[in-house]
Every structure is written in structure tokens, then in C-alpha cells.
Amino acid sequence: MGDNYSAIYAFILYSVLLGFCFGILYDFFRMIRMVFCLPGIIRAEERSQRPKNRLTINIIVFICDILFFVISACITAVFVFHANNGNIRGIALFGSLAGFVVYYNTLGRLVTLISKTLIRAVFYFFRFLSRRVVLPALRGLFKALCYIFKLMVYVDSYLYTRRIQKRLTACAKNGFLKL
């Protein structure tokens, strides 16, 4: 880069923008965690107890964090090598960290609040739908299948009884010699 200050300022600006992009990527992974973990937490909050699947939640958080850091490290390495001809400068790391912190403390909180509200609304909608529409339909289908099964058993036992009666009647005519 040399002493070209406009290039240095552009490099710093791009590293801050990269930090903002990392914040967006982190929010994406945070939403994935919310989708998988929030229903269990909501159910536990309704019962005033700790979530039962705490180990599963911790594993999902761990995997999402590892993926985030691996992707961020790869993108940072590509950015530094492309923008600075392979010379690693601390200002790139500091700029991306500063951009991430600014995003996380400003837009990140807003995005988290909105996404948590939307995920809860979708969860409650599907829970309402399953309790009021799907479960009654499945219960009705189960009752209909039970009725059909009972009817088939009744018809089968009736036909079996008729066959046995005919056979016994035929054997009675022969004096029960051939049974």
C-alpha cells in the first residue's frame, strides 16, 4: 500500500464494511439457532422450568459458532490477500472487529428483536394450526380407520362363522364321519 493515504483509508473502510457483513452473517447463524432452540425454550418458559434439551441447544450453538468463525476467517484471509497484496495488517482485523461490534450493538439488536418476534409468531401460529386443525383431523381419521377396521373384523368373523356352520352342517348330515 505504501504511503497512499486514500488507499489506506479505503482499506480501513472496506475492513469496517467487512465487519458489518460479518455481523449480518452472525445474525443469520443466530436466526438458525433461534429456529432450532427457541421452541424448546418457549415450552420450558410456559412450564416455568429449564429446557430439557439443553445439551442439544448447546451443541447447535457450538456448531453455529464454529461455522461462523471458520467462514469469517476464510473471508478475512481472502480479503487481506486481495486488498493488501498478502500483507496482513492489524488495521484490517481491527477494522473488521470494529465494524462487527458497531453492527452487533446497533442493527444487530434490532434484527434480533424482530427475528425473535417473528420466530415466536410463526411458532405460535403453527402450534395453533396443529392443535386446532391438524390434530382434530388426525383424530377423525384415526376414528374412521378404527371403525373400518372393526367393521372388517366383524365381517371377517361373520363370514368365518358362516363357513364353520356350513361345514358343521355338512358333517352332521354325514354323521360326523369326515370332519
PDB file of N, CA and C in Angstrom, residues 99-134:
ATOM      1  N   GLY A  99     -16.217  -2.882  12.890  1.00  0.00           N
ATOM      2  CA  GLY A  99     -17.459  -2.921  12.116  1.00  0.00           C
ATOM      3  C   GLY A  99     -18.436  -3.930  12.678  1.00  0.00           C
ATOM      4  N   PHE A 100     -17.914  -5.092  13.094  1.00  0.00           N
ATOM      5  CA  PHE A 100     -18.776  -6.116  13.686  1.00  0.00           C
ATOM      6  C   PHE A 100     -19.382  -5.623  14.994  1.00  0.00           C
ATOM      7  N   VAL A 101     -18.573  -5.001  15.848  1.00  0.00           N
ATOM      8  CA  VAL A 101     -19.066  -4.515  17.142  1.00  0.00           C
ATOM      9  C   VAL A 101     -20.112  -3.421  16.947  1.00  0.00           C
ATOM     10  N   VAL A 102     -19.872  -2.514  16.010  1.00  0.00           N
ATOM     11  CA  VAL A 102     -20.847  -1.451  15.744  1.00  0.00           C
ATOM     12  C   VAL A 102     -22.154  -2.051  15.232  1.00  0.00           C
ATOM     13  N   TYR A 103     -22.063  -2.997  14.302  1.00  0.00           N
ATOM     14  CA  TYR A 103     -23.281  -3.636  13.791  1.00  0.00           C
ATOM     15  C   TYR A 103     -23.997  -4.396  14.902  1.00  0.00           C
ATOM     16  N   TYR A 104     -23.235  -5.162  15.670  1.00  0.00           N
ATOM     17  CA  TYR A 104     -23.821  -6.002  16.714  1.00  0.00           C
ATOM     18  C   TYR A 104     -24.572  -5.169  17.749  1.00  0.00           C
ATOM     19  N   ASN A 105     -24.040  -4.016  18.102  1.00  0.00           N
ATOM     20  CA  ASN A 105     -24.659  -3.190  19.136  1.00  0.00           C
ATOM     21  C   ASN A 105     -25.711  -2.230  18.605  1.00  0.00           C
ATOM     22  N   THR A 106     -25.849  -2.090  17.305  1.00  0.00           N
ATOM     23  CA  THR A 106     -26.872  -1.186  16.751  1.00  0.00           C
ATOM     24  C   THR A 106     -27.920  -1.985  15.989  1.00  0.00           C
ATOM     25  N   LEU A 107     -27.623  -2.308  14.754  1.00  0.00           N
ATOM     26  CA  LEU A 107     -28.595  -3.028  13.924  1.00  0.00           C
ATOM     27  C   LEU A 107     -28.808  -4.467  14.388  1.00  0.00           C
ATOM     28  N   GLY A 108     -27.781  -5.070  14.960  1.00  0.00           N
ATOM     29  CA  GLY A 108     -27.890  -6.454  15.414  1.00  0.00           C
ATOM     30  C   GLY A 108     -28.959  -6.631  16.474  1.00  0.00           C
ATOM     31  N   ARG A 109     -29.058  -5.692  17.382  1.00  0.00           N
ATOM     32  CA  ARG A 109     -30.092  -5.778  18.426  1.00  0.00           C
ATOM     33  C   ARG A 109     -31.481  -5.658  17.824  1.00  0.00           C
ATOM     34  N   LEU A 110     -31.625  -4.751  16.865  1.00  0.00           N
ATOM     35  CA  LEU A 110     -32.918  -4.579  16.204  1.00  0.00           C
ATOM     36  C   LEU A 110     -33.288  -5.826  15.410  1.00  0.00           C
ATOM     37  N   VAL A 111     -32.340  -6.362  14.673  1.00  0.00           N
ATOM     38  CA  VAL A 111     -32.592  -7.574  13.889  1.00  0.00           C
ATOM     39  C   VAL A 111     -32.930  -8.739  14.814  1.00  0.00           C
ATOM     40  N   THR A 112     -32.238  -8.851  15.933  1.00  0.00           N
ATOM     41  CA  THR A 112     -32.522  -9.923  16.890  1.00  0.00           C
ATOM     42  C   THR A 112     -33.925  -9.792  17.461  1.00  0.00           C
ATOM     43  N   LEU A 113     -34.306  -8.593  17.831  1.00  0.00           N
ATOM     44  CA  LEU A 113     -35.646  -8.373  18.376  1.00  0.00           C
ATOM     45  C   LEU A 113     -36.717  -8.722  17.348  1.00  0.00           C
ATOM     46  N   ILE A 114     -36.543  -8.259  16.127  1.00  0.00           N
ATOM     47  CA  ILE A 114     -37.527  -8.536  15.073  1.00  0.00           C
ATOM     48  C   ILE A 114     -37.562 -10.023  14.745  1.00  0.00           C
ATOM     49  N   SER A 115     -36.402 -10.656  14.601  1.00  0.00           N
ATOM     50  CA  SER A 115     -36.388 -12.074  14.244  1.00  0.00           C
ATOM     51  C   SER A 115     -36.947 -12.938  15.369  1.00  0.00           C
ATOM     52  N   LYS A 116     -36.652 -12.593  16.622  1.00  0.00           N
ATOM     53  CA  LYS A 116     -37.203 -13.366  17.742  1.00  0.00           C
ATOM     54  C   LYS A 116     -38.725 -13.246  17.775  1.00  0.00           C
ATOM     55  N   THR A 117     -39.232 -12.033  17.516  1.00  0.00           N
ATOM     56  CA  THR A 117     -40.681 -11.827  17.486  1.00  0.00           C
ATOM     57  C   THR A 117     -41.316 -12.608  16.344  1.00  0.00           C
ATOM     58  N   LEU A 118     -40.699 -12.563  15.167  1.00  0.00           N
ATOM     59  CA  LEU A 118     -41.244 -13.295  14.021  1.00  0.00           C
ATOM     60  C   LEU A 118     -41.203 -14.805  14.240  1.00  0.00           C
ATOM     61  N   ILE A 119     -40.107 -15.302  14.787  1.00  0.00           N
ATOM     62  CA  ILE A 119     -39.996 -16.744  15.020  1.00  0.00           C
ATOM     63  C   ILE A 119     -41.013 -17.196  16.057  1.00  0.00           C
ATOM     64  N   ARG A 120     -41.201 -16.404  17.111  1.00  0.00           N
ATOM     65  CA  ARG A 120     -42.229 -16.742  18.105  1.00  0.00           C
ATOM     66  C   ARG A 120     -43.621 -16.729  17.478  1.00  0.00           C
ATOM     67  N   ALA A 121     -43.898 -15.726  16.630  1.00  0.00           N
ATOM     68  CA  ALA A 121     -45.214 -15.639  15.984  1.00  0.00           C
ATOM     69  C   ALA A 121     -45.446 -16.842  15.078  1.00  0.00           C
ATOM     70  N   VAL A 122     -44.436 -17.218  14.303  1.00  0.00           N
ATOM     71  CA  VAL A 122     -44.573 -18.385  13.425  1.00  0.00           C
ATOM     72  C   VAL A 122     -44.742 -19.650  14.256  1.00  0.00           C
ATOM     73  N   PHE A 123     -43.986 -19.773  15.347  1.00  0.00           N
ATOM     74  CA  PHE A 123     -44.110 -20.940  16.219  1.00  0.00           C
ATOM     75  C   PHE A 123     -45.519 -21.040  16.798  1.00  0.00           C
ATOM     76  N   TYR A 124     -46.031 -19.921  17.330  1.00  0.00           N
ATOM     77  CA  TYR A 124     -47.375 -19.940  17.900  1.00  0.00           C
ATOM     78  C   TYR A 124     -48.432 -20.189  16.832  1.00  0.00           C
ATOM     79  N   PHE A 125     -48.235 -19.665  15.612  1.00  0.00           N
ATOM     80  CA  PHE A 125     -49.189 -19.904  14.533  1.00  0.00           C
ATOM     81  C   PHE A 125     -49.240 -21.387  14.181  1.00  0.00           C
ATOM     82  N   PHE A 126     -48.080 -22.017  14.007  1.00  0.00           N
ATOM     83  CA  PHE A 126     -48.072 -23.434  13.658  1.00  0.00           C
ATOM     84  C   PHE A 126     -48.563 -24.298  14.816  1.00  0.00           C
ATOM     85  N   ARG A 127     -48.283 -23.880  16.038  1.00  0.00           N
ATOM     86  CA  ARG A 127     -48.808 -24.636  17.171  1.00  0.00           C
ATOM     87  C   ARG A 127     -50.326 -24.532  17.222  1.00  0.00           C
ATOM     88  N   PHE A 128     -50.871 -23.333  16.997  1.00  0.00           N
ATOM     89  CA  PHE A 128     -52.318 -23.149  16.938  1.00  0.00           C
ATOM     90  C   PHE A 128     -52.905 -23.977  15.804  1.00  0.00           C
ATOM     91  N   LEU A 129     -52.260 -23.914  14.643  1.00  0.00           N
ATOM     92  CA  LEU A 129     -52.746 -24.658  13.486  1.00  0.00           C
ATOM     93  C   LEU A 129     -52.735 -26.157  13.763  1.00  0.00           C
ATOM     94  N   SER A 130     -51.682 -26.647  14.389  1.00  0.00           N
ATOM     95  CA  SER A 130     -51.616 -28.080  14.656  1.00  0.00           C
ATOM     96  C   SER A 130     -52.629 -28.506  15.707  1.00  0.00           C
ATOM     97  N   ARG A 131     -52.862 -27.672  16.710  1.00  0.00           N
ATOM     98  CA  ARG A 131     -53.804 -28.049  17.767  1.00  0.00           C
ATOM     99  C   ARG A 131     -55.253 -27.912  17.338  1.00  0.00           C
ATOM    100  N   ARG A 132     -55.556 -26.934  16.494  1.00  0.00           N
ATOM    101  CA  ARG A 132     -56.950 -26.664  16.136  1.00  0.00           C
ATOM    102  C   ARG A 132     -57.380 -27.284  14.814  1.00  0.00           C
ATOM    103  N   VAL A 133     -56.432 -27.593  13.942  1.00  0.00           N
ATOM    104  CA  VAL A 133     -56.803 -28.109  12.626  1.00  0.00           C
ATOM    105  C   VAL A 133     -56.239 -29.509  12.399  1.00  0.00           C
ATOM    106  N   VAL A 134     -54.942 -29.658  12.546  1.00  0.00           N
ATOM    107  CA  VAL A 134     -54.291 -30.910  12.180  1.00  0.00           C
ATOM    108  C   VAL A 134     -54.641 -32.028  13.154  1.00  0.00           C
TER     109      VAL A 134
END
